[in-house]
Short mmCIF file of C-alpha atoms in Angstrom, two decimals:
data_model
loop_
_atom_site.label_atom_id
_atom_site.label_comp_id
_atom_site.label_asym_id
_atom_site.label_seq_id
_atom_site.Cartn_x
_atom_site.Cartn_y
_atom_site.Cartn_z
CA MET A 1 218.69 165.91 -15.86
CA GLY A 2 215.08 164.70 -15.80
CA ALA A 3 216.06 161.11 -15.05
CA SER A 4 218.29 162.20 -12.19
CA ASN A 5 215.46 164.22 -10.60
CA ALA A 6 213.10 161.25 -10.96
CA GLN A 7 215.60 158.95 -9.26
CA THR A 8 216.08 161.44 -6.45
CA ALA A 9 212.32 161.75 -6.00
CA ASN A 10 211.96 157.94 -5.99
CA SER A 11 214.77 157.58 -3.45
CA THR A 12 213.22 160.23 -1.21
CA ALA A 13 209.78 158.61 -1.43
CA THR A 14 211.23 155.17 -0.70
CA ALA A 15 213.15 156.48 2.30
CA ALA A 16 210.03 158.22 3.64
CA ILE A 17 207.97 155.03 3.30
CA LEU A 18 210.64 152.91 4.96
CA LEU A 19 211.02 155.37 7.84
CA SER A 20 207.27 155.61 8.34
CA GLU A 21 207.09 151.81 8.60
CA TRP A 22 210.28 151.03 10.52
CA ILE A 23 210.22 153.74 13.18
CA PRO A 24 206.98 152.45 14.79
CA VAL A 25 208.13 148.84 14.48
CA ILE A 26 211.46 149.50 16.16
CA GLY A 27 209.76 151.68 18.77
CA LEU A 28 207.27 148.94 19.60
CA ILE A 29 209.97 146.27 19.78
CA PHE A 30 212.19 148.28 22.12
CA GLY A 31 209.19 149.58 24.06
CA GLY A 32 207.93 146.03 24.57
CA CYS A 33 211.37 144.80 25.53
CA CYS A 34 211.95 147.64 28.00
CA SER A 35 208.50 147.26 29.56
CA ASN A 36 209.07 143.50 29.86
CA VAL A 37 212.38 144.07 31.66
CA PHE A 38 210.77 146.68 33.92
CA ALA A 39 207.92 144.30 34.81
CA LEU A 40 210.32 141.41 35.40
CA GLU A 41 212.55 143.55 37.61
CA SER A 42 209.55 144.76 39.62
CA LEU A 43 208.24 141.22 40.12
CA VAL A 44 211.62 139.83 41.08
CA ARG A 45 212.24 142.64 43.54
CA GLU A 46 208.96 141.84 45.32
CA VAL A 47 209.04 138.03 45.09
CA PRO A 48 212.52 136.72 44.15
CA LYS A 49 211.36 133.16 43.48
CA CYS A 50 208.40 133.96 41.20
CA GLY A 51 210.27 132.92 38.03
CA ASN A 52 208.64 129.49 37.76
CA LEU A 53 205.20 131.08 37.89
CA ILE A 54 206.22 133.44 35.08
CA THR A 55 207.49 130.48 33.02
CA PHE A 56 204.26 128.58 33.65
CA GLY A 57 202.31 131.63 32.50
CA GLN A 58 204.39 131.84 29.32
CA PHE A 59 203.87 128.16 28.55
CA ALA A 60 200.12 128.37 29.25
CA PHE A 61 199.73 131.48 27.09
CA ILE A 62 201.64 129.99 24.13
CA THR A 63 199.65 126.77 24.44
CA LEU A 64 196.32 128.57 24.46
CA VAL A 65 197.26 130.81 21.54
CA GLY A 66 198.67 127.97 19.41
CA LEU A 67 196.14 125.27 20.25
CA PRO A 68 193.38 126.34 17.81
CA SER A 69 195.72 126.03 14.83
CA HIS A 70 196.81 122.51 15.84
CA VAL A 71 193.49 120.94 16.83
CA HIS A 72 190.90 119.54 14.43
CA LEU A 73 187.50 120.27 15.93
CA GLY A 74 185.09 117.51 15.11
CA TRP A 75 182.86 115.14 17.01
CA VAL A 76 185.96 114.28 19.02
CA PRO A 77 188.68 116.97 19.03
CA ARG A 78 192.08 115.64 17.97
CA LEU A 79 195.46 116.95 16.93
CA LYS A 80 196.11 117.62 13.26
CA PRO A 81 198.79 115.47 11.60
CA ARG A 82 202.31 116.73 12.25
CA ARG A 83 204.97 117.37 9.64
CA VAL A 84 207.76 117.06 12.21
CA PRO A 85 208.03 113.91 14.35
CA ILE A 86 206.88 114.34 17.95
CA GLN A 87 210.29 113.20 19.27
CA ARG A 88 212.00 116.24 17.74
CA TRP A 89 209.40 118.57 19.21
CA MET A 90 209.76 116.97 22.62
CA VAL A 91 213.54 117.49 22.58
CA MET A 92 213.06 121.20 21.78
CA VAL A 93 210.34 121.68 24.40
CA THR A 94 212.42 119.89 27.03
CA LEU A 95 215.49 122.01 26.26
CA TYR A 96 213.48 125.23 26.34
CA PHE A 97 211.77 124.25 29.58
CA CYS A 98 215.06 123.30 31.29
CA VAL A 99 216.76 126.53 30.21
CA SER A 100 213.77 128.57 31.43
CA VAL A 101 213.69 126.83 34.81
CA LEU A 102 217.44 127.25 35.27
CA ASN A 103 217.16 130.94 34.36
CA ASN A 104 214.37 131.29 36.89
CA LEU A 105 216.52 129.67 39.57
CA ALA A 106 219.16 132.30 38.84
CA LEU A 107 216.64 135.00 39.81
CA GLY A 108 216.62 133.59 43.34
CA TYR A 109 220.29 134.57 43.77
CA ASN A 110 219.55 138.32 43.52
CA ILE A 111 221.67 138.86 40.42
CA SER A 112 221.28 142.06 38.46
CA ILE A 113 218.61 142.10 35.77
CA PRO A 114 221.02 142.97 32.91
CA LEU A 115 223.14 139.94 33.84
CA HIS A 116 220.01 137.82 34.00
CA ILE A 117 218.99 139.00 30.52
CA VAL A 118 222.36 137.82 29.21
CA PHE A 119 221.75 134.40 30.79
CA ARG A 120 218.18 134.28 29.53
CA SER A 121 219.21 135.09 25.98
CA SER A 122 221.22 131.88 25.95
CA GLY A 123 217.85 130.15 25.52
CA LEU A 124 218.11 131.17 21.87
CA ILE A 125 220.81 128.54 21.45
CA ALA A 126 218.30 125.78 22.16
CA ASN A 127 215.89 127.23 19.60
CA MET A 128 218.46 127.36 16.85
#
């Protein structure tokens, strides 16, 4: 009997810890996703061809955030040695850029945002 009560108490404690960690995470993920869709829909409604500016902003932000971890600051700043050849990176960046630009062109045709999200999620194929 004592071992069964201890297992039940451990299971309850584990479930409480998991719920206290996962509920905020899932809430933030869906909240961020929904706010992103709301912002995108608002922007597209006002300026239908603003998609390329959004893509440029995404690329600039990712570049600025990632640059410090890839640059060796010395007398002359230079890139750190790569583990993956630059040709492979260029193929991935080119694919991602082309998919993003094509998705942005689709915004100019006044398609519904849920349909656009389905198209935009196809960019995951290039990343895999």
